[in-house]
Short mmCIF file of C-alpha atoms and ligand atoms in Angstrom, two decimals:
data_model
loop_
_atom_site.label_atom_id
_atom_site.label_comp_id
_atom_site.label_asym_id
_atom_site.label_seq_id
_atom_site.Cartn_x
_atom_site.Cartn_y
_atom_site.Cartn_z
CA SER A 653 46.27 87.67 77.28
CA LYS A 654 48.58 85.12 79.00
CA GLU A 655 51.71 86.85 80.72
CA THR A 656 54.69 86.48 79.47
CA PRO A 657 56.06 83.99 82.42
CA HIS A 658 58.79 85.45 85.00
CA ALA A 659 62.15 83.31 85.98
CA GLY A 660 61.69 80.96 89.02
CA ARG A 661 57.84 82.14 89.06
CA SER A 662 56.41 79.07 89.88
CA GLY A 663 52.88 78.27 89.19
CA SER A 664 51.27 76.49 85.63
CA VAL A 665 52.07 79.62 83.19
CA SER A 666 53.60 76.99 80.29
CA SER A 667 56.70 78.76 79.06
CA PRO A 668 56.94 79.10 75.27
CA PRO A 669 59.90 76.60 74.26
CA PHE A 670 63.98 77.77 74.78
CA GLN A 671 64.46 80.34 71.62
CA ALA A 672 68.40 79.71 70.49
CA ALA A 673 68.94 83.91 70.26
CA ASP A 674 68.82 85.13 66.82
CA TYR A 675 72.16 86.06 66.59
CA SER A 676 71.76 86.82 62.75
CA GLN A 677 73.02 90.49 63.62
CA LYS A 678 77.05 90.56 65.07
CA ILE A 679 77.26 90.42 69.12
CA ASP A 680 79.42 93.14 70.20
CA VAL A 681 82.21 91.72 70.74
CA ASN A 682 83.92 94.54 73.00
CA PRO A 683 82.99 94.36 76.73
CA PRO A 684 81.03 96.64 78.14
CA LYS A 685 81.96 100.56 78.66
CA GLY A 686 84.52 101.14 80.93
CA THR A 687 86.00 97.62 81.30
CA ARG A 688 88.15 95.27 79.72
CA ASP A 689 88.90 92.04 78.93
CA PHE A 690 92.61 90.15 80.50
CA PRO A 691 93.67 88.32 77.66
CA PRO A 692 96.77 85.90 77.62
CA GLU A 693 99.83 88.36 77.93
CA GLU A 694 97.39 90.97 79.74
CA MET A 695 96.24 88.14 81.92
CA ARG A 696 100.07 87.38 83.42
CA LEU A 697 101.07 90.88 83.62
CA ARG A 698 97.69 91.36 85.47
CA ASN A 699 99.50 87.62 87.14
CA TRP A 700 102.48 88.93 88.28
CA LEU A 701 101.05 92.91 89.61
CA PHE A 702 98.91 90.78 91.79
CA GLN A 703 101.61 87.81 93.13
CA ASN A 704 103.81 91.23 94.20
CA PHE A 705 100.99 92.24 96.25
CA ARG A 706 100.71 88.86 97.74
CA GLU A 707 103.70 88.04 98.65
CA VAL A 708 105.13 91.77 100.18
CA SER A 709 100.92 91.60 102.01
CA GLN A 710 101.88 88.09 103.48
CA LEU A 711 105.77 89.25 104.08
CA PHE A 712 103.97 91.71 106.88
CA GLY A 713 101.94 88.49 108.34
CA PHE A 714 98.33 89.96 106.81
CA GLU A 715 96.10 87.07 106.09
CA GLU A 716 93.93 87.47 102.76
CA VAL A 717 90.16 88.42 102.28
CA ASP A 718 87.40 88.86 100.35
CA TYR A 719 84.11 89.88 100.22
CA PRO A 720 81.28 90.12 97.47
CA VAL A 721 81.47 92.39 94.93
CA LEU A 722 77.82 92.82 94.85
CA GLU A 723 76.93 94.89 98.28
CA SER A 724 73.87 96.93 100.36
CA GLU A 725 73.80 100.34 98.83
CA ALA A 726 73.73 101.65 102.50
CA LEU A 727 77.18 100.31 103.08
CA TYR A 728 77.97 103.31 100.70
CA ILE A 729 75.33 105.95 102.18
CA ARG A 730 77.69 108.57 103.53
CA LYS A 731 76.29 112.51 103.52
CA ALA A 732 80.26 114.00 102.84
CA GLY A 733 80.24 115.27 99.00
CA GLU A 734 81.81 112.34 98.00
CA GLU A 735 82.88 111.15 93.81
CA ILE A 736 82.37 108.12 94.87
CA ARG A 737 78.71 108.05 96.07
CA ASP A 738 78.39 110.57 92.61
CA GLN A 739 79.70 107.68 91.19
CA LEU A 740 77.88 104.80 92.84
CA TYR A 741 77.00 101.71 90.45
CA CYS A 742 74.23 100.72 92.17
CA PHE A 743 70.58 99.73 91.39
CA GLU A 744 67.05 97.72 92.71
CA ASP A 745 66.97 94.49 92.33
CA ARG A 746 64.51 91.59 91.76
CA GLY A 747 63.95 91.69 95.52
CA ASN A 748 63.75 95.56 95.19
CA ARG A 749 66.64 95.32 97.14
CA ARG A 750 68.46 98.97 97.16
CA VAL A 751 72.32 97.59 96.33
CA ALA A 752 75.65 98.14 94.47
CA LEU A 753 78.73 96.57 92.73
CA ARG A 754 81.17 98.24 95.50
CA PRO A 755 83.33 101.45 95.24
CA GLU A 756 85.84 100.65 97.63
CA LEU A 757 86.61 98.02 99.87
CA THR A 758 86.89 99.46 103.10
CA PRO A 759 82.96 99.85 104.12
CA SER A 760 82.96 95.38 103.28
CA LEU A 761 86.02 94.84 106.24
CA ALA A 762 84.21 96.82 108.05
CA ARG A 763 81.13 94.77 107.33
CA LEU A 764 82.80 91.62 108.54
CA VAL A 765 84.66 92.87 111.62
CA MET A 766 81.62 93.80 113.04
CA GLN A 767 79.69 90.49 111.79
CA LYS A 768 82.62 88.48 113.01
CA GLY A 769 82.84 90.42 116.45
CA LYS A 770 85.11 89.20 119.56
CA SER A 771 85.47 86.15 118.07
CA VAL A 772 88.53 87.84 116.09
CA PRO A 773 91.18 88.50 118.34
CA LEU A 774 92.66 91.94 117.94
CA PRO A 775 94.95 93.19 115.97
CA ILE A 776 93.18 92.08 112.89
CA LYS A 777 96.29 92.01 109.36
CA TRP A 778 93.72 92.40 106.43
CA PHE A 779 94.72 92.29 102.91
CA ALA A 780 92.73 92.03 99.81
CA VAL A 781 93.04 92.47 96.24
CA GLY A 782 89.28 93.61 94.23
CA GLN A 783 87.48 94.38 91.55
CA CYS A 784 85.90 97.70 91.97
CA TRP A 785 83.33 99.70 90.35
CA ARG A 786 81.81 103.15 89.40
CA TYR A 787 79.44 104.17 87.15
CA GLU A 788 81.10 107.43 85.06
CA ARG A 789 78.82 108.62 82.20
CA MET A 790 81.57 107.60 80.02
CA THR A 791 81.95 111.61 78.52
CA ARG A 792 85.26 112.04 80.58
CA GLY A 793 85.50 107.70 79.03
CA ARG A 794 87.68 107.00 82.10
CA ARG A 795 87.05 103.06 83.24
CA ARG A 796 84.31 101.74 84.92
CA GLU A 797 86.27 98.94 87.03
CA HIS A 798 89.42 98.66 88.86
CA TYR A 799 91.88 96.52 91.25
CA GLN A 800 92.34 97.74 93.69
CA TRP A 801 95.44 96.07 96.51
CA ASN A 802 94.37 96.99 100.18
CA MET A 803 95.75 96.08 103.54
CA ASP A 804 94.41 97.45 107.13
CA ILE A 805 95.27 97.16 110.55
CA ILE A 806 91.93 96.85 112.78
CA GLY A 807 92.85 97.24 116.23
CA VAL A 808 96.25 99.40 116.56
CA PRO A 809 95.78 103.18 118.60
CA ASP A 810 98.82 104.83 117.64
CA VAL A 811 100.91 105.25 114.31
CA THR A 812 102.82 102.35 114.43
CA GLY A 813 99.85 100.63 112.06
CA GLU A 814 100.65 103.88 109.85
CA ALA A 815 104.10 103.18 109.47
CA GLU A 816 103.76 99.36 108.94
CA LEU A 817 101.69 100.11 105.22
CA ILE A 818 103.54 102.61 104.47
CA SER A 819 107.13 99.92 104.30
CA SER A 820 104.53 97.66 103.25
CA ILE A 821 104.41 100.19 100.54
CA VAL A 822 108.25 100.21 100.14
CA THR A 823 109.08 97.12 99.61
CA PHE A 824 106.20 96.78 97.21
CA PHE A 825 107.76 99.04 95.25
CA LYS A 826 111.14 97.98 95.56
CA ARG A 827 109.84 94.39 94.32
CA ILE A 828 109.01 95.62 90.91
CA GLY A 829 112.56 98.43 90.57
CA ILE A 830 110.19 101.46 91.83
CA THR A 831 112.62 104.33 93.74
CA ALA A 832 112.50 106.71 95.80
CA ARG A 833 113.46 108.63 92.85
CA ASP A 834 110.74 107.78 91.25
CA VAL A 835 108.52 107.81 93.85
CA GLY A 836 107.35 109.17 97.05
CA PHE A 837 104.64 109.51 99.66
CA LYS A 838 102.45 112.63 100.85
CA ILE A 839 101.84 112.51 104.47
CA SER A 840 99.57 114.83 106.47
CA SER A 841 97.04 114.46 109.40
CA ARG A 842 93.48 115.10 109.39
CA LYS A 843 93.68 116.79 113.48
CA VAL A 844 95.94 119.54 111.26
CA LEU A 845 92.06 120.66 109.64
CA GLN A 846 90.58 119.54 113.17
CA GLU A 847 93.18 121.89 115.38
CA VAL A 848 92.26 124.95 113.12
CA LEU A 849 88.22 124.64 112.67
CA SER A 850 88.47 124.25 116.19
CA PHE A 851 89.89 127.47 116.75
CA TYR A 852 87.21 129.29 115.01
CA SER A 853 84.75 126.93 116.86
CA VAL A 854 83.24 124.68 112.97
CA PRO A 855 80.32 122.18 114.20
CA GLU A 856 81.61 118.34 114.18
CA THR A 857 79.70 117.68 110.47
CA SER A 858 81.19 120.08 108.82
CA PHE A 859 84.95 118.76 108.92
CA SER A 860 84.65 115.95 106.71
CA LYS A 861 82.00 117.89 104.32
CA ALA A 862 85.09 120.24 104.46
CA CYS A 863 88.13 117.73 103.53
CA ILE A 864 86.33 116.56 100.62
CA ILE A 865 85.68 120.49 99.43
CA ILE A 866 89.83 120.78 100.21
CA ASP A 867 90.65 117.18 98.38
CA LYS A 868 89.38 119.39 95.41
CA MET A 869 92.74 121.76 95.48
CA GLY A 870 94.56 121.78 92.36
CA LYS A 871 91.05 120.31 90.75
CA ILE A 872 89.02 122.88 90.75
CA PRO A 873 89.16 127.04 91.49
CA LEU A 874 91.08 128.68 93.81
CA GLU A 875 87.55 131.12 94.00
CA GLU A 876 85.01 127.02 93.60
CA ILE A 877 86.75 126.31 97.11
CA LYS A 878 86.26 128.89 98.85
CA LYS A 879 82.72 129.07 98.15
CA GLU A 880 82.13 125.05 99.10
CA LEU A 881 83.67 125.66 102.30
CA ASN A 882 81.66 128.83 103.21
CA SER A 883 78.29 126.21 101.91
CA VAL A 884 79.63 124.41 105.11
CA GLU A 885 79.91 127.32 107.36
CA LEU A 886 83.99 128.27 108.15
CA SER A 887 83.76 131.75 108.10
CA THR A 888 86.12 133.99 105.22
CA GLU A 889 88.79 133.89 108.41
CA ALA A 890 88.13 130.17 108.85
CA VAL A 891 89.12 129.52 105.04
CA ASP A 892 91.89 132.28 104.47
CA GLU A 893 93.63 130.39 107.92
CA LEU A 894 93.25 127.15 106.49
CA LEU A 895 94.09 127.22 103.25
CA GLN A 896 97.94 129.50 105.00
CA VAL A 897 98.20 125.79 106.79
CA LEU A 898 97.41 123.67 104.44
CA SER A 899 99.59 125.28 102.28
CA MET A 900 102.99 124.55 104.48
CA LYS A 901 105.40 121.53 103.57
CA SER A 902 107.66 121.47 106.99
CA LEU A 903 107.01 120.27 110.63
CA THR A 904 108.75 122.55 112.08
CA GLU A 905 106.60 125.37 110.50
CA LEU A 906 103.56 123.16 111.04
CA GLU A 907 105.02 123.11 115.37
CA GLU A 908 104.71 127.04 114.99
CA LYS A 909 101.70 127.21 114.09
CA LEU A 910 100.21 124.48 116.06
CA GLY A 911 101.89 124.21 118.84
CA ALA A 912 104.13 120.75 120.02
CA ALA A 913 101.44 120.26 122.69
CA GLY A 914 98.77 118.96 119.56
CA GLU A 915 98.11 115.07 118.66
CA ALA A 916 98.01 116.32 114.60
CA VAL A 917 102.31 117.48 115.32
CA SER A 918 103.01 114.73 118.20
CA GLU A 919 101.60 111.65 115.53
CA LEU A 920 103.18 113.33 112.47
CA LYS A 921 106.13 113.41 114.25
CA GLN A 922 106.53 110.20 115.76
CA LEU A 923 105.32 108.79 112.12
CA PHE A 924 108.90 110.35 110.53
CA SER A 925 111.07 109.25 113.42
CA LEU A 926 109.36 105.19 112.24
CA ALA A 927 110.17 105.84 109.15
CA GLU A 928 114.28 106.37 110.20
CA LYS A 929 113.85 103.24 111.37
CA PHE A 930 111.74 101.45 109.24
CA GLY A 931 114.49 103.58 106.84
CA TYR A 932 112.56 104.19 104.26
CA SER A 933 112.51 108.12 104.90
CA GLU A 934 113.67 109.46 102.24
CA TRP A 935 110.50 107.85 100.45
CA ILE A 936 108.38 110.20 102.44
CA GLN A 937 107.60 114.22 102.87
CA PHE A 938 105.01 116.53 104.99
CA ASP A 939 102.69 117.68 102.80
CA ALA A 940 99.50 119.32 104.47
CA SER A 941 97.59 119.80 101.47
CA VAL A 942 96.75 116.20 101.31
CA VAL A 943 93.98 115.02 103.44
CA ARG A 944 92.58 112.39 100.84
CA GLY A 945 89.06 112.14 99.25
CA LEU A 946 87.45 109.76 101.06
CA ALA A 947 84.92 111.21 104.33
CA TYR A 948 85.67 108.28 107.33
CA TYR A 949 89.74 108.77 107.78
CA THR A 950 90.22 110.59 111.41
CA GLY A 951 93.87 110.86 111.75
CA ILE A 952 97.63 110.59 109.56
CA VAL A 953 96.63 110.52 105.44
CA PHE A 954 98.70 109.59 102.97
CA GLU A 955 99.29 109.35 99.14
CA GLY A 956 102.17 107.32 96.58
CA PHE A 957 103.40 110.12 93.93
CA ASP A 958 105.05 110.37 90.70
CA ARG A 959 107.98 112.60 91.95
CA GLU A 960 107.45 113.66 87.62
CA GLY A 961 104.52 114.41 88.27
CA LYS A 962 103.06 113.42 85.18
CA LEU A 963 100.63 110.58 86.92
CA ARG A 964 96.98 110.83 89.45
CA ALA A 965 98.11 109.29 92.52
CA ILE A 966 99.14 105.93 92.78
CA CYS A 967 97.88 105.19 96.10
CA GLY A 968 96.73 106.33 99.32
CA GLY A 969 94.83 106.17 102.89
CA GLY A 970 95.50 106.94 105.99
CA ARG A 971 93.25 105.84 109.60
CA TYR A 972 89.52 106.04 109.93
CA ASP A 973 89.41 105.22 113.73
CA ARG A 974 84.94 106.67 113.33
CA LEU A 975 84.09 104.19 110.59
CA LEU A 976 82.43 101.41 113.02
CA SER A 977 80.69 103.55 114.59
CA THR A 978 79.00 105.10 111.48
CA PHE A 979 77.86 101.71 110.75
CA GLY A 980 76.31 102.07 114.09
CA GLY A 981 79.26 99.27 115.83
CA ASP A 982 81.38 99.54 118.73
CA ASP A 983 84.53 102.24 117.38
CA ILE A 984 87.93 100.06 117.03
CA PRO A 985 91.25 102.52 116.02
CA ALA A 986 91.77 101.40 112.88
CA CYS A 987 93.88 102.17 109.46
CA GLY A 988 94.17 100.54 106.07
CA PHE A 989 95.60 101.61 102.14
CA GLY A 990 94.43 101.62 98.92
CA PHE A 991 96.48 100.69 95.60
CA GLY A 992 94.71 99.74 91.95
CA ASP A 993 96.59 98.27 89.55
CA ALA A 994 96.08 101.50 85.90
CA VAL A 995 98.29 103.80 87.68
CA ILE A 996 101.20 102.01 88.90
CA ILE A 997 101.02 100.47 85.05
CA GLU A 998 100.98 103.87 83.19
CA LEU A 999 103.65 104.21 85.58
CA LEU A 1000 106.38 100.87 85.31
CA LYS A 1001 105.51 101.67 81.34
CA GLU A 1002 107.00 104.95 81.28
CA ARG A 1003 110.27 103.78 83.97
CA LYS A 1004 110.53 101.07 80.58
CA LEU A 1005 110.32 98.24 83.94
CA LEU A 1006 107.69 95.97 82.42
CA PRO A 1007 108.94 92.72 83.35
CA GLU A 1008 109.56 90.51 79.98
CA LEU A 1009 106.76 87.70 80.91
CA PRO A 1010 106.94 85.26 77.81
CA LEU A 1011 104.34 81.87 77.93
CA GLU A 1012 106.40 79.31 79.41
CA VAL A 1013 105.81 75.88 79.41
CA GLU A 1014 108.02 72.98 80.69
CA ASN A 1015 108.28 70.22 78.36
CA ILE A 1016 105.93 69.67 74.78
CA VAL A 1017 105.44 66.15 74.50
CA CYS A 1018 105.08 65.52 70.56
CA SER A 1019 104.49 61.72 68.95
CA LEU A 1020 106.06 61.47 65.52
CA ASP A 1021 103.50 59.16 63.94
CA PRO A 1022 100.19 59.24 63.99
CA ASP A 1023 99.42 56.03 65.97
CA LEU A 1024 101.78 56.98 68.73
CA GLN A 1025 98.81 59.56 69.97
CA GLY A 1026 98.42 57.67 72.74
CA ALA A 1027 101.91 57.18 73.65
CA ALA A 1028 102.48 59.99 73.80
CA SER A 1029 99.24 61.01 75.86
CA SER A 1030 100.80 58.41 79.23
CA VAL A 1031 104.25 60.14 78.66
CA ALA A 1032 102.39 63.21 79.31
CA THR A 1033 100.34 62.03 81.97
CA VAL A 1034 103.57 60.82 83.26
CA LEU A 1035 105.25 64.58 83.23
CA ARG A 1036 102.00 66.12 84.54
CA GLY A 1037 101.97 63.83 87.78
CA LYS A 1038 105.48 63.70 88.80
CA GLY A 1039 107.90 65.14 86.47
CA GLN A 1040 110.56 64.66 88.23
CA VAL A 1041 112.99 63.75 86.53
CA PHE A 1042 112.07 67.43 85.01
CA LYS A 1043 112.34 69.33 88.15
CA ARG A 1044 116.04 68.84 88.53
CA ALA A 1045 116.43 69.71 84.69
CA ALA A 1046 114.36 72.75 85.40
CA ARG A 1047 116.82 73.99 88.34
CA ILE A 1048 118.97 74.57 85.80
CA ASN A 1049 116.99 76.31 83.71
CA ALA A 1050 116.29 73.94 80.75
CA ARG A 1051 113.20 73.85 78.31
CA ARG A 1052 112.30 70.58 76.89
CA LEU A 1053 111.17 68.60 74.00
CA ILE A 1054 109.77 65.24 74.81
CA LEU A 1055 109.94 63.12 71.68
CA VAL A 1056 108.11 59.91 71.26
CA GLY A 1057 109.87 57.75 68.13
CA SER A 1058 108.21 54.67 67.23
CA SER A 1059 111.78 52.57 67.62
CA GLU A 1060 112.64 54.62 71.05
CA TRP A 1061 109.40 53.64 72.13
CA GLN A 1062 109.49 49.82 70.98
CA ARG A 1063 112.43 50.36 73.77
CA GLY A 1064 110.00 51.74 76.16
CA MET A 1065 112.53 55.06 75.64
CA VAL A 1066 111.20 57.87 75.07
CA SER A 1067 113.25 60.75 74.19
CA VAL A 1068 114.16 64.49 75.47
CA LYS A 1069 115.62 67.51 73.65
CA ILE A 1070 116.73 69.95 76.08
CA LEU A 1071 116.06 73.05 73.87
CA SER A 1072 118.26 75.31 75.23
CA THR A 1073 121.25 73.58 74.92
CA GLY A 1074 120.18 71.04 72.37
CA GLU A 1075 121.22 68.37 74.25
CA GLN A 1076 119.23 65.05 73.93
CA TYR A 1077 119.20 61.63 75.45
CA GLU A 1078 116.88 58.63 76.43
CA VAL A 1079 114.95 57.99 79.21
CA ASN A 1080 113.37 54.89 79.85
CA PHE A 1081 109.86 55.67 79.84
CA ASP A 1082 109.14 53.50 83.25
CA GLU A 1083 111.99 55.56 84.92
CA LEU A 1084 110.17 59.01 83.87
CA GLY A 1085 108.90 59.51 87.03
C1 691 B 1695 92.77 105.52 86.93
C2 691 B 1695 91.58 104.46 87.29
O1 691 B 1695 91.14 103.37 86.08
N1 691 B 1695 91.10 104.68 87.76
C3 691 B 1695 90.24 104.03 88.49
C4 691 B 1695 89.24 102.93 87.73
N2 691 B 1695 88.00 102.78 87.70
C5 691 B 1695 87.16 102.99 89.26
C6 691 B 1695 86.31 102.24 90.14
C7 691 B 1695 85.82 102.21 90.98
C8 691 B 1695 86.94 102.84 92.08
C9 691 B 1695 87.48 103.92 91.45
C10 691 B 1695 88.11 103.57 90.42
C11 691 B 1695 89.23 104.47 89.78
#
């Protein structure tokens, strides 16, 4: 029997004549489960949000980068029990390669930094706004894609990196009308956990697993948390001590527990004093329960939260000094954050801060006479090309209607109407430019 020909298959097999698909059955006009379309109005809001992401990133001297949405699955195979791993949108492509739609941007950044190696001087300050994917059983009806704004600083070993990143997010919030009364940042360090566990000679491999389990606090019962911590070789004594430290909300309390000599306390104190200098102290608080749900964080971690407590975390980030070595590279200190496009829009809706973004058109050119279509096109072309005369008008926030009428046109004139004021005047076509 004749094999059905494969696309891209060379050789003499003749493929059947192209059959237009038979759409007697109407196709499903909705996008795939968990994904969104962006019709014009939604697209204007998205562009407004992303424009603010980009302008803040550039204010802080970050350069924009991007990576393929499809990456090798190997970038995300971490064995710390992360949710992001269980929900990987992965498959085998036609070349039998294991690939995945990226669930986050940081591994791609690490890959590119390694690829660039010594050719890029440090510190590297890159930002990206990219679509990320997860494959969830639709039982939860949650989205399978979202856009994430990331800013990362590579090559800065001290907490000035984290201080600058938090400052950029505060700057973003202020630009869109969010204040320190609306949101705050919970800040801690994974070195708190490390120093507690070091008292109990817990194996290094348990560290990131313990972080992922602790990140589930408040989402699953405490008994379950304790059991899972036991299962990664934490003794009951270690677990009790840990839970007691994680409930701390003041650095003074933490210092009494861990002492002032350790890196955890000294780095947090340094970060809080830098926050004073940046002028965002009112936005941040120490909260030892923050660990974040990504395995690779090694130091300071932070998350933006809504003070009314109705929404999930707005953004999150921290230091990840070991990520490059897990990819077989040399370690370079790094820190960064991710900021999703979903929760922030929910927050703006809640606070009645969504911007009014009407369709904006500078000029409307209409011919009053069917055989003046060509003339109207000439006018529109001139306006699209230069339109200097109207830039001036635009400065006074004019919205104009340019009318091409036969009598005016015979005198080489077009009439201009400032719609906001109703004022109308004639302009010589030759002077339009
Ligand atoms: C609130 C929301 O949409 N979250 C969301 C949606 N899609 C994702 C896709 C990948 C990773 C995280 C994701 C997170």
